[in-house]
XYZ file of N, CA and C in Angstrom:
183
model
N -10.229 15.222 2.351
C -9.180 14.712 1.816
C -7.425 15.665 2.931
N -6.987 14.805 2.668
C -5.764 15.275 3.789
C -4.922 16.567 2.920
N -4.367 17.211 3.797
C -3.986 18.451 3.592
C -2.260 18.520 4.097
N -1.270 19.258 4.424
C -0.287 18.813 4.287
C 0.189 18.807 5.806
N -0.694 19.410 6.367
C -0.998 19.571 8.103
C -1.255 17.846 8.489
N -2.372 17.496 7.850
C -2.618 16.054 8.332
C -1.813 15.047 7.965
N -0.997 15.381 6.898
C 0.063 14.552 6.398
C 1.054 14.550 7.394
N 1.378 15.399 7.691
C 2.733 15.714 8.639
C 2.229 14.817 10.065
N 1.431 15.096 10.561
C 0.863 14.041 11.408
C 0.742 12.688 11.365
N 0.434 12.542 10.106
C 0.350 11.015 9.775
C 1.454 10.304 10.108
N 2.472 11.042 9.301
C 3.658 11.163 9.197
C 4.649 10.814 10.234
N 4.352 11.500 11.354
C 5.177 11.710 12.610
C 4.341 9.989 13.368
N 3.418 9.885 13.170
C 2.476 8.842 14.027
C 3.324 7.349 13.808
N 3.584 7.513 12.171
C 4.304 6.780 11.443
C 5.589 6.185 12.170
N 6.288 7.545 11.915
C 8.145 7.858 12.599
C 8.091 6.999 13.707
N 7.020 7.108 14.599
C 7.275 6.837 16.234
C 6.653 5.542 16.401
N 5.753 5.038 15.533
C 5.340 3.785 15.935
C 3.788 3.729 16.605
N 3.438 4.615 16.385
C 2.121 4.898 17.042
C 1.040 4.153 15.890
N 1.735 4.335 14.810
C 0.461 4.030 13.664
C 1.448 3.460 12.844
N 0.821 1.954 12.574
C 1.457 0.719 11.296
C 0.523 0.588 10.349
N 1.533 0.327 9.696
C 0.950 0.074 8.359
C 0.753 -1.849 8.081
N -0.749 -2.055 8.152
C -0.502 -4.084 7.929
C -0.490 -3.727 6.747
N 0.188 -4.906 5.728
C 0.612 -4.984 4.325
C 0.141 -6.849 4.448
N -0.774 -6.885 3.599
C -1.372 -7.997 3.514
C -0.597 -8.690 2.610
N -0.438 -8.090 1.445
C 0.658 -9.002 -0.007
C 0.707 -8.391 -0.743
N 1.651 -8.084 -1.401
C 2.279 -7.051 -2.645
C 1.921 -8.293 -3.912
N 1.170 -7.521 -4.746
C 1.439 -8.330 -5.854
C 1.696 -7.346 -7.431
N 2.096 -7.839 -8.436
C 2.490 -7.278 -9.637
C 1.348 -6.161 -9.928
N 1.564 -5.706 -11.094
C 0.568 -4.970 -11.352
C -0.382 -5.572 -12.929
N 0.506 -6.622 -13.365
C -0.092 -7.392 -14.410
C -1.595 -8.439 -13.431
N -1.078 -8.626 -11.866
C -2.048 -9.377 -11.352
C -3.075 -8.599 -10.716
N -3.169 -7.118 -11.204
C -4.294 -6.257 -10.828
C -5.702 -7.304 -10.568
N -6.144 -7.651 -11.384
C -7.574 -7.828 -11.681
C -7.753 -9.039 -10.461
N -7.097 -9.731 -10.352
C -7.046 -11.170 -9.309
C -6.778 -10.348 -8.214
N -6.246 -9.467 -8.083
C -5.708 -9.070 -6.683
C -7.391 -8.417 -6.197
N -7.559 -7.412 -7.090
C -8.841 -6.546 -6.828
C -9.637 -7.633 -6.206
N -9.882 -8.733 -7.184
C -11.493 -9.961 -7.072
C -11.034 -10.516 -5.611
N -9.822 -10.259 -4.979
C -9.390 -10.963 -3.792
C -9.770 -9.845 -2.928
N -9.468 -9.059 -2.844
C -9.777 -7.913 -2.132
C -11.368 -7.689 -1.586
N -12.075 -7.754 -3.217
C -13.704 -7.486 -3.192
C -14.433 -8.797 -1.988
N -13.482 -9.890 -2.503
C -14.363 -11.405 -1.634
C -13.990 -10.607 -0.192
N -12.937 -9.777 0.567
C -13.028 -9.714 1.876
C -11.906 -11.050 2.485
N -10.743 -11.014 1.471
C -9.856 -11.749 2.194
C -8.676 -11.643 2.185
N -8.536 -10.046 2.749
C -7.593 -9.405 3.457
C -7.412 -9.461 4.607
N -6.222 -9.076 5.452
C -6.154 -9.126 6.507
C -4.918 -8.058 6.585
N -4.986 -6.517 5.805
C -4.483 -5.494 5.933
C -4.750 -5.284 4.295
N -3.684 -3.862 4.128
C -4.076 -3.743 2.654
C -3.174 -4.060 1.641
N -2.841 -4.054 0.020
C -2.738 -4.904 -0.681
C -1.855 -3.704 -1.372
N -0.860 -3.957 -1.491
C -0.143 -3.286 -2.263
C 0.209 -3.771 -4.081
N 0.266 -3.225 -4.847
C 0.497 -3.039 -6.186
C 1.891 -2.741 -6.430
N 2.798 -3.872 -6.703
C 3.929 -3.501 -7.627
C 4.048 -3.338 -9.115
N 4.491 -1.699 -9.278
C 4.060 -1.564 -10.409
C 5.418 -1.142 -11.196
N 6.818 -1.181 -10.628
C 8.530 -2.089 -11.078
C 9.198 -3.208 -10.388
N 9.578 -3.521 -11.049
C 10.656 -4.416 -10.449
C 11.284 -3.686 -9.387
N 11.864 -4.330 -8.303
C 12.217 -3.507 -7.294
C 13.854 -3.807 -7.209
N 14.331 -2.531 -7.101
C 15.584 -1.898 -7.307
C 15.326 -1.255 -8.777
N 14.092 -0.829 -9.606
C 14.421 -0.380 -10.642
C 13.251 0.681 -10.459
N 13.654 2.215 -11.383
C 12.493 3.229 -11.389
C 11.205 3.062 -12.013
N 10.181 3.068 -11.592
C 8.518 3.164 -12.349
C 8.714 3.031 -13.963
N 9.792 4.043 -14.284
C 10.039 4.554 -15.984
C 10.868 4.382 -16.720
N 11.213 3.191 -15.941
C 12.681 2.031 -16.817
C 12.170 1.686 -17.717
């Protein structure tokens, strides 16, 4: 499990471009089941992001 020191190191690696996150796709939360099935089938070339709120709105609006 990551602690504060690990997270700080990861953050620095991201900030300096030494670590990049490869996002395959962004899907709305309503399509989570379909997205999970796609991931289980091995069709991802990076990570999948579940969008829980509309862009520009807070999650609790």
